[in-house]
Structures are given as C-alpha cells and as structure tokens.
C-alpha cells in the first residue's frame, strides 16, 4: 500500500491538480443557485475566509463572475474546443451554456465509436426542481439518447446531513425531481434512478473509497473543520461512490454534468479512482523514477543525442552533459534533480520505455502482470518496464489484469459544466427566493407573471434602447430564451439577440413574448409530469424513506 505517502494524490489522474485551489477575485454578479449553509454547518468554508478570494464550494453560495478564470485557476477545460467534434451537439453546448469540461474526450470518443459510456448526476432534494435543474435533466437525457447509460440520483443523505432536511421533506421533493426528469424524457427502462440511502452498492463503495481519503484532505478541499459532523463527511464519500457507481460492473468513460461548484467533488473522485488502481502506467527513460518536469528534459536529451550516437546507445552521463551544455526550457526547475539522477545512473543507457508501477496490486496480480507483458521487459521490485508496449496498450493491459484479480479498474470520471442561471430579479437565481427562479411546479400563470416582472438589461428609455440597443449578454430575460425558451431553434435565439442589441426589440414586448413561452412550457411540462406519475409508481424506487 502506498496510501500513507500517496494520499494527496501523487497517484492522481491530473498531475497538476490543486485540490484547494482558489479562484481569486471572483465576485458574485449573479447567476447561481443559492446553496445556503446548513444548520449542520461544516464551519467556515474557504469562501468565508476571505471575501475577495473565493473557492468553488459545493455548499457555499457559488457565483462565478468570470468563467474564464475557472480555466486558468482550476484547470477546467474549454468546452468550445471540443464542440466541433460533438455529434449533433445539444443547444446548451452550441450556445456556450455548457462552457467547460474536465477530460470529456474519452466520453466523446466512446459516443462516436458506439462504445459503452455513462452519464450520471445527482440532485439534492432541498426544494422544488427549477429551470436551473432542467439544464442537468436535459444533459442526462441527451447523453442517454446518444447511447449512454444514464443515472439520476436523489442525494437524500447529503440533503439530510449537509442541509438538515427532514426525511418527509426529502421524500416529497425527491418525487418532484423524478417526475420532472421523467417528464422531460428520461427513459427509466434504459437508465437507472436511485436514492443514495437505498443503494447498498453505493454505500459499500463509499466505504471502500473512504479508506483512500483522510480528514486533512477533506479539510483542505472543502474547508471542513473540527465542527463538521461526520454524516456530512459521509455524504462526501457517498458522492464519490455515486460518481464511480456506473463503472462498478465494467469500467467505462463516465460524464458527470453539473455546475462548476461541484468541481471539487469531481477532482476528488478522479483522484480516488486513481488511488484504487492496482497499477500506474508512466513513461520512463531509465531505471530511476522521474517526475513529469524531469521527464521532459530526459526526452529532450534522448532525442537530441539519439542521432548523434552511432551505436544508438545514449548513456545517462552523456545526457547529463548535454543538458549542462544546452539552454533548455525548464519551467518547473527540474534540471538540478534531473542532472543528479542522470549522474547517479552513470553509464546506464537512456532508453524510452513504458513503466507499470505497482500501487495497490496484490502479489498475484503483480505476478500475473509480469507474465502478461509481452516482448522485451525488465522486472524490478515494484515496477515493470516494457520496451515494446505503447502507453495505451499498457493502460489497457494493466486494467485487464486488475479486473481479473478483483480490482475495479476505474477510469477517471469526466465532467461537463454549465453556467449558472441569473435570477429573474437580477443577482443569483436562488431556490429560497421564489421571485428569482421559476419552479417547474409553478402555475403557468405564475411563471408568466414572474417573467413579466423580471429585471432586464434594457436602457432607461425606449428612445435610448432604439439608439444604443439592449445588452442581451447581461439580460436575465435573454438568458431565458437562450437556456430554455428557444429550445433547439438557434435561429429564433439569434433573432431575439440581434433584434435586442440592434435596438429593434424593446423590453416590454420581449418580456411579454418570453412570458407567454414560459407559460406554455410550464403547462406542457406539468401535463407530462402528470403522465409520468404512473411510470414513477411502477419504478423500482423507494419513494418513501425507510426512517
Ligand atoms: N452534491 C450535489 C448537489 O449539491 C448532488 C450530488 C450527489 C451529485 N451525488 C452526486 C451530483 C453525484 C453529481 C454526481 O446538488
């Protein structure tokens, strides 16, 4: 076991992870679901420590003023870069509502190659499902329609422990989430719906994963402290198990569609997935271990010298001398340690190879892997070097042997992130401020009224609006069109936008139109919810909690 030294993720899926990294200077400008802190408080969240230094906090009041900062500071990747490769992308993708992802490519590749993949998300039943949740419902359904195994879960343990909801309240809201998810088109025959408390496999997996994380880590990721109750911590490992649950039967690319406030969970799940693995696979150049920065230097030296040495052998000392005499780019300041290692290795040949590291393997599994590596190889006490296998081949071989010997073989889970919706009254969209959001249970007329009295980003007078145009990009009502009301109709969304910024569309009429569309949407959605009632009763889902 390497756990004692490895607990902070040197085995992590992301080399550059910073679990408690903070986005500096992220001020709330609206656009988030409020996540009020609970009476089962976990104490000061990272967010509360400094007002202008904000973390992505799953239980805080997440608001993101500048989504681009999330790319730089947290390593979230831009969704737009992948968009051209997405088959028939969802309108939320096309319109940049889904703005970011972590490692979505494996899911995309599986989708395109008709290979297995999964999509899972969870909902805390703390109130009515609203139009912000609909984004996630739609994302799950979209992946399901493209052949993914889809999972929707009710995070009842989290709602109880982190938000202090009673079981009765939880049961009531859980029903409402499920009905809306079904009404929007989730196919429960193909997919799976469960509640955390009733899923024994999830509980068992949570327990196993809990053995790979410790309190200091939860403290640094979530700001937990001595006051945090243990059940809240248990809800974290439960979420880790939720995220990996689709892979229990068989490892497969899995996407978790969520808001960016959930990114700390995603990063931890990626780390835990890696920590359970029997073997790590890395690139190496000699018998010694090198970190990623050192590896870059070794590769440079190897490539430079390979042609010059006529018998094809590059010795470690020669590489050291070459590095000493060359001005190489060394952003991580890895040169001194690389040189030290190269000098110590002396005459040993520098030769690229694929390395299997024994992390959590049983002895039998390690032996089996030695057997399974074909071609030229070298076996060491805790690693095996192959001179013939590519990294990809090595990864899949390692996974195969792991699974054959009782391991999970988890792939690192992926995520996609959507923007938070702006509240109708400006500021944040909050479940606890009814006027700020539209509940999927709101009477169609109430929806109409709410939209009609929403704040807009229009100019002070109609005259100015005609002259300067409206600011659609800042407008909660335009957002309603883009996120929901225009549906799949890009042309309509663009028309609204162009007319607004061109000064032809005035706020009164625009809101009236949006209000009517909202009314229609709610009426139709609620009809479908009623139809879904029967479906829900037939499902194997514990609607009444056991307590
Ligand atoms: N923590 C999520 C929320 O605050 C709910 C959740 C629980 C979840 N398990 C999950 C989300 C797994 C995504 C994946 O709403």
Short mmCIF file of N, CA and C and ligand atoms in Angstrom, two decimals, residues 33 35 58-59 120-124 153-155 158 163 196 235 238-240 242-243 256-258 261-262 265, ligand 1:
data_model
loop_
_atom_site.label_atom_id
_atom_site.label_comp_id
_atom_site.label_asym_id
_atom_site.label_seq_id
_atom_site.Cartn_x
_atom_site.Cartn_y
_atom_site.Cartn_z
N UNK A 33 -27.25 29.19 -8.25
CA UNK A 33 -28.26 28.68 -7.39
C UNK A 33 -27.76 28.91 -6.00
N UNK A 35 -26.87 28.16 -2.40
CA UNK A 35 -26.68 26.99 -1.57
C UNK A 35 -26.39 27.50 -0.18
N UNK A 58 -18.98 23.51 -2.93
CA UNK A 58 -20.25 22.83 -3.21
C UNK A 58 -21.39 23.25 -2.27
N UNK A 59 -21.06 23.67 -1.07
CA UNK A 59 -22.15 24.05 -0.15
C UNK A 59 -22.18 25.55 0.11
N UNK A 120 -23.98 10.50 -15.35
CA UNK A 120 -24.65 10.45 -14.04
C UNK A 120 -24.67 11.83 -13.41
N UNK A 121 -25.80 12.17 -12.82
CA UNK A 121 -25.82 13.37 -11.99
C UNK A 121 -26.76 13.17 -10.82
N UNK A 122 -26.62 14.03 -9.83
CA UNK A 122 -27.40 13.87 -8.61
C UNK A 122 -28.07 15.17 -8.22
N UNK A 123 -29.16 15.04 -7.49
CA UNK A 123 -29.95 16.21 -7.11
C UNK A 123 -30.25 16.17 -5.62
N UNK A 124 -29.94 17.27 -4.97
CA UNK A 124 -30.28 17.37 -3.57
C UNK A 124 -31.72 17.81 -3.47
N UNK A 153 -29.72 10.43 -9.63
CA UNK A 153 -29.83 10.01 -8.23
C UNK A 153 -30.34 11.14 -7.36
N UNK A 154 -31.02 10.75 -6.31
CA UNK A 154 -31.50 11.70 -5.33
C UNK A 154 -30.53 11.68 -4.16
N UNK A 155 -29.90 12.82 -3.91
CA UNK A 155 -28.87 12.91 -2.88
C UNK A 155 -29.54 13.16 -1.53
N UNK A 158 -27.11 13.55 1.51
CA UNK A 158 -26.49 14.87 1.53
C UNK A 158 -27.49 15.94 1.99
N UNK A 163 -27.77 19.82 4.75
CA UNK A 163 -28.78 20.87 4.75
C UNK A 163 -29.84 20.70 5.82
N UNK A 196 -29.64 7.77 -2.66
CA UNK A 196 -28.38 7.34 -2.03
C UNK A 196 -28.61 6.37 -0.88
N UNK A 235 -21.45 12.01 3.51
CA UNK A 235 -22.14 12.37 2.26
C UNK A 235 -21.12 12.66 1.15
N UNK A 238 -20.06 9.34 -0.12
CA UNK A 238 -21.20 8.80 -0.86
C UNK A 238 -21.24 9.40 -2.26
N UNK A 239 -20.99 10.69 -2.36
CA UNK A 239 -20.97 11.30 -3.70
C UNK A 239 -19.83 10.72 -4.54
N UNK A 240 -18.72 10.44 -3.90
CA UNK A 240 -17.61 9.82 -4.63
C UNK A 240 -18.07 8.47 -5.21
N UNK A 242 -21.23 7.63 -5.81
CA UNK A 242 -22.19 7.90 -6.88
C UNK A 242 -21.45 8.06 -8.21
N UNK A 243 -20.40 8.86 -8.16
CA UNK A 243 -19.70 9.23 -9.39
C UNK A 243 -19.04 8.01 -10.05
N UNK A 256 -20.07 13.48 -15.72
CA UNK A 256 -20.90 14.00 -14.64
C UNK A 256 -21.30 15.43 -15.03
N UNK A 257 -22.52 15.64 -15.51
CA UNK A 257 -22.93 17.00 -15.83
C UNK A 257 -23.36 17.72 -14.56
N UNK A 258 -22.73 18.82 -14.26
CA UNK A 258 -23.00 19.56 -13.00
C UNK A 258 -22.65 21.03 -13.19
N UNK A 261 -19.60 24.50 -9.29
CA UNK A 261 -19.42 24.40 -7.84
C UNK A 261 -19.12 22.96 -7.42
N UNK A 262 -19.46 22.00 -8.28
CA UNK A 262 -19.22 20.60 -7.95
C UNK A 262 -17.83 20.12 -8.38
N UNK A 265 -15.63 18.10 -6.03
CA UNK A 265 -16.03 16.70 -5.92
C UNK A 265 -15.48 15.88 -7.10
N1 LIG B 1 -23.76 17.39 -4.42
C1 LIG B 1 -24.73 17.50 -5.48
C2 LIG B 1 -25.53 18.81 -5.26
O1 LIG B 1 -25.17 19.57 -4.46
C3 LIG B 1 -25.65 16.31 -5.55
C4 LIG B 1 -24.93 15.03 -5.89
C5 LIG B 1 -24.79 13.93 -5.09
C6 LIG B 1 -24.27 14.71 -7.10
N2 LIG B 1 -24.12 12.95 -5.72
C7 LIG B 1 -23.80 13.39 -6.96
C8 LIG B 1 -24.05 15.43 -8.28
C9 LIG B 1 -23.08 12.76 -8.00
C10 LIG B 1 -23.35 14.79 -9.31
C11 LIG B 1 -22.87 13.48 -9.15
O2 LIG B 1 -26.52 19.04 -5.89
#
